[in-house]
Amino acid sequence: MKEENIDKLNSLFSNLRTEEQKLKESQEKQKSEEDLFIEGFKTLCKNLIDPKMQEFKRMLKQNGYGCKITMNEESKNGTGMNAQPNIKLQISRNVESNFYTNNKFPHIMFAADKYYKKIGVHLDTIFQNGTGTAAMKEQTYSLESLDEESIEKEIVDSIEKILMNK
């Protein structure tokens, strides 16, 4: 092979490796930003959301309602669908409800979307065999904007909608 053709191919291979390396670095940077966001969400759950939910849980139980708080990690099911990391406060009209045999209870859930780096609020007002709604609220939060006051307001508004749904 001619020297100039060897040089041309070597240059091509070198450029391709450089492009591949840039893409890999970009993907790693994006992944680390997503991981940092998820870590921030977990910290927010531990320090603000869970303690606030515990307050409401105590109050609900004192008034005859059953409650369960769950924190879920990010997961994938068999179809490749991602479940976002979330923390959920479920409510039952019966203080003795067994949340482990049936998971279909009204709830408020804070869920982290690592791709958009936003925290959404899901509200489900449907009791078993009842009517109601279940949807993400339009309002989303960043890690910085979701503070104690916002969390409390979201939970109060949600509990009101859940308990007013007959």
Short mmCIF file of C-alpha atoms in Angstrom, two decimals:
data_model
loop_
_atom_site.label_atom_id
_atom_site.label_comp_id
_atom_site.label_asym_id
_atom_site.label_seq_id
_atom_site.Cartn_x
_atom_site.Cartn_y
_atom_site.Cartn_z
CA MET A 1 0.00 0.00 0.00
CA LYS A 2 1.20 3.47 -0.81
CA GLU A 3 2.50 5.60 2.01
CA GLU A 4 -0.04 8.37 1.31
CA ASN A 5 -2.95 5.87 1.51
CA ILE A 6 -1.62 4.47 4.78
CA ASP A 7 -1.37 8.02 6.17
CA LYS A 8 -4.89 8.83 4.96
CA LEU A 9 -6.34 5.72 6.65
CA ASN A 10 -4.37 6.27 9.85
CA SER A 11 -5.70 9.83 9.98
CA LEU A 12 -9.25 8.57 9.41
CA PHE A 13 -8.94 5.97 12.18
CA SER A 14 -7.47 8.53 14.54
CA ASN A 15 -10.35 10.95 13.86
CA LEU A 16 -12.93 8.20 14.38
CA ARG A 17 -11.33 7.24 17.71
CA THR A 18 -11.38 10.89 18.79
CA GLU A 19 -15.08 11.23 17.91
CA GLU A 20 -15.87 7.99 19.73
CA GLN A 21 -13.95 9.19 22.79
CA LYS A 22 -15.82 12.53 22.77
CA LEU A 23 -19.16 10.72 22.60
CA LYS A 24 -18.18 8.42 25.44
CA GLU A 25 -17.05 11.36 27.60
CA SER A 26 -20.30 13.19 26.87
CA GLN A 27 -22.35 10.13 27.86
CA GLU A 28 -20.35 9.70 31.07
CA LYS A 29 -20.84 13.37 31.95
CA GLN A 30 -24.58 13.07 31.37
CA LYS A 31 -24.72 9.90 33.47
CA SER A 32 -22.85 11.52 36.32
CA GLU A 33 -25.19 14.55 36.22
CA GLU A 34 -28.17 12.17 36.38
CA ASP A 35 -26.58 10.27 39.28
CA LEU A 36 -25.96 13.54 41.14
CA PHE A 37 -29.60 14.53 40.64
CA ILE A 38 -30.82 11.18 41.99
CA GLU A 39 -28.50 11.48 45.00
CA GLY A 40 -29.86 14.99 45.61
CA PHE A 41 -33.42 13.65 45.43
CA LYS A 42 -32.63 10.89 47.93
CA THR A 43 -31.14 13.46 50.32
CA LEU A 44 -34.22 15.67 49.89
CA CYS A 45 -36.46 12.67 50.67
CA LYS A 46 -34.47 11.76 53.78
CA ASN A 47 -34.14 15.29 55.16
CA LEU A 48 -37.40 16.98 54.15
CA ILE A 49 -40.06 14.89 52.41
CA ASP A 50 -40.05 11.79 54.65
CA PRO A 51 -40.09 13.75 57.95
CA LYS A 52 -42.94 15.90 56.61
CA MET A 53 -44.86 12.79 55.50
CA GLN A 54 -44.29 11.25 58.95
CA GLU A 55 -45.96 14.29 60.54
CA PHE A 56 -49.01 13.86 58.33
CA LYS A 57 -49.04 10.10 58.90
CA ARG A 58 -49.27 10.63 62.68
CA MET A 59 -52.08 13.13 62.26
CA LEU A 60 -54.00 10.90 59.84
CA LYS A 61 -53.68 7.88 62.16
CA GLN A 62 -54.92 9.94 65.12
CA ASN A 63 -58.00 10.67 63.05
CA GLY A 64 -58.71 7.06 62.07
CA TYR A 65 -56.94 6.75 58.72
CA GLY A 66 -54.40 4.13 57.72
CA CYS A 67 -51.13 5.25 56.13
CA LYS A 68 -48.02 3.82 54.60
CA ILE A 69 -44.90 5.65 53.43
CA THR A 70 -42.64 3.94 50.90
CA MET A 71 -39.43 5.00 49.22
CA ASN A 72 -38.63 3.30 45.91
CA GLU A 73 -35.37 3.22 44.01
CA GLU A 74 -35.18 3.51 40.24
CA SER A 75 -36.07 0.18 38.64
CA LYS A 76 -36.71 -1.45 35.28
CA ASN A 77 -39.40 -3.98 34.63
CA GLY A 78 -39.28 -6.78 32.06
CA THR A 79 -40.56 -4.54 29.27
CA GLY A 80 -37.69 -2.10 29.75
CA MET A 81 -39.92 0.56 31.32
CA ASN A 82 -38.17 2.64 33.94
CA ALA A 83 -39.81 3.36 37.27
CA GLN A 84 -38.58 6.65 38.63
CA PRO A 85 -37.23 6.92 42.16
CA ASN A 86 -40.05 8.13 44.36
CA ILE A 87 -41.46 8.54 47.84
CA LYS A 88 -45.15 7.88 48.38
CA LEU A 89 -47.69 8.48 51.16
CA GLN A 90 -50.65 6.11 50.77
CA ILE A 91 -53.91 6.67 52.64
CA SER A 92 -56.70 4.29 53.65
CA ARG A 93 -60.05 4.98 55.29
CA ASN A 94 -59.31 2.11 57.67
CA VAL A 95 -56.54 2.54 60.24
CA GLU A 96 -56.06 -1.26 60.19
CA SER A 97 -55.61 -1.55 56.39
CA ASN A 98 -53.10 -4.08 55.18
CA PHE A 99 -51.12 -2.19 52.57
CA TYR A 100 -49.08 -5.29 51.78
CA THR A 101 -51.93 -7.39 50.32
CA ASN A 102 -53.33 -4.56 48.21
CA ASN A 103 -51.25 -1.69 46.92
CA LYS A 104 -54.11 0.24 45.26
CA PHE A 105 -54.62 3.10 47.71
CA PRO A 106 -54.93 6.84 47.11
CA HIS A 107 -51.59 8.57 47.45
CA ILE A 108 -49.37 11.54 46.95
CA MET A 109 -46.01 10.70 45.43
CA PHE A 110 -42.92 12.78 44.74
CA ALA A 111 -41.02 11.28 41.77
CA ALA A 112 -37.61 12.23 40.36
CA ASP A 113 -37.15 12.49 36.60
CA LYS A 114 -33.39 12.26 36.12
CA TYR A 115 -33.53 13.12 32.41
CA TYR A 116 -35.29 16.46 32.90
CA LYS A 117 -33.85 16.91 36.41
CA LYS A 118 -37.30 17.73 37.75
CA ILE A 119 -39.40 16.42 40.62
CA GLY A 120 -43.02 15.74 39.79
CA VAL A 121 -45.97 15.18 42.10
CA HIS A 122 -48.41 12.35 41.38
CA LEU A 123 -51.84 12.50 43.01
CA ASP A 124 -54.20 9.52 43.08
CA THR A 125 -57.58 10.10 44.76
CA ILE A 126 -59.11 6.71 43.88
CA PHE A 127 -60.15 4.48 46.79
CA GLN A 128 -60.86 0.77 46.07
CA ASN A 129 -64.01 0.36 43.98
CA GLY A 130 -64.37 4.12 43.83
CA THR A 131 -64.07 7.01 41.50
CA GLY A 132 -61.48 9.75 41.38
CA THR A 133 -58.45 10.78 39.39
CA ALA A 134 -54.83 9.75 39.13
CA ALA A 135 -52.32 11.96 37.33
CA MET A 136 -49.10 13.90 37.56
CA LYS A 137 -49.67 17.49 38.63
CA GLU A 138 -48.64 20.16 36.18
CA GLN A 139 -46.31 21.86 38.68
CA THR A 140 -42.79 20.42 38.81
CA TYR A 141 -39.87 21.34 41.05
CA SER A 142 -36.11 21.44 40.87
CA LEU A 143 -34.02 20.13 43.76
CA GLU A 144 -33.53 23.72 44.85
CA SER A 145 -37.14 24.88 44.56
CA LEU A 146 -38.77 22.01 46.47
CA ASP A 147 -38.59 23.35 50.01
CA GLU A 148 -40.38 22.47 53.25
CA GLU A 149 -43.21 24.93 52.59
CA SER A 150 -43.87 23.55 49.08
CA ILE A 151 -43.80 19.96 50.33
CA GLU A 152 -46.26 20.73 53.11
CA LYS A 153 -48.59 22.59 50.73
CA GLU A 154 -48.53 19.72 48.20
CA ILE A 155 -49.30 17.15 50.91
CA VAL A 156 -52.11 19.21 52.50
CA ASP A 157 -53.73 19.89 49.10
CA SER A 158 -53.46 16.21 48.18
CA ILE A 159 -54.84 14.90 51.48
CA GLU A 160 -57.76 17.30 51.15
CA LYS A 161 -58.55 16.05 47.62
CA ILE A 162 -58.17 12.40 48.68
CA LEU A 163 -60.37 12.68 51.77
CA MET A 164 -63.02 14.79 50.01
CA ASN A 165 -63.35 12.13 47.27
CA LYS A 166 -66.23 9.97 48.48
#
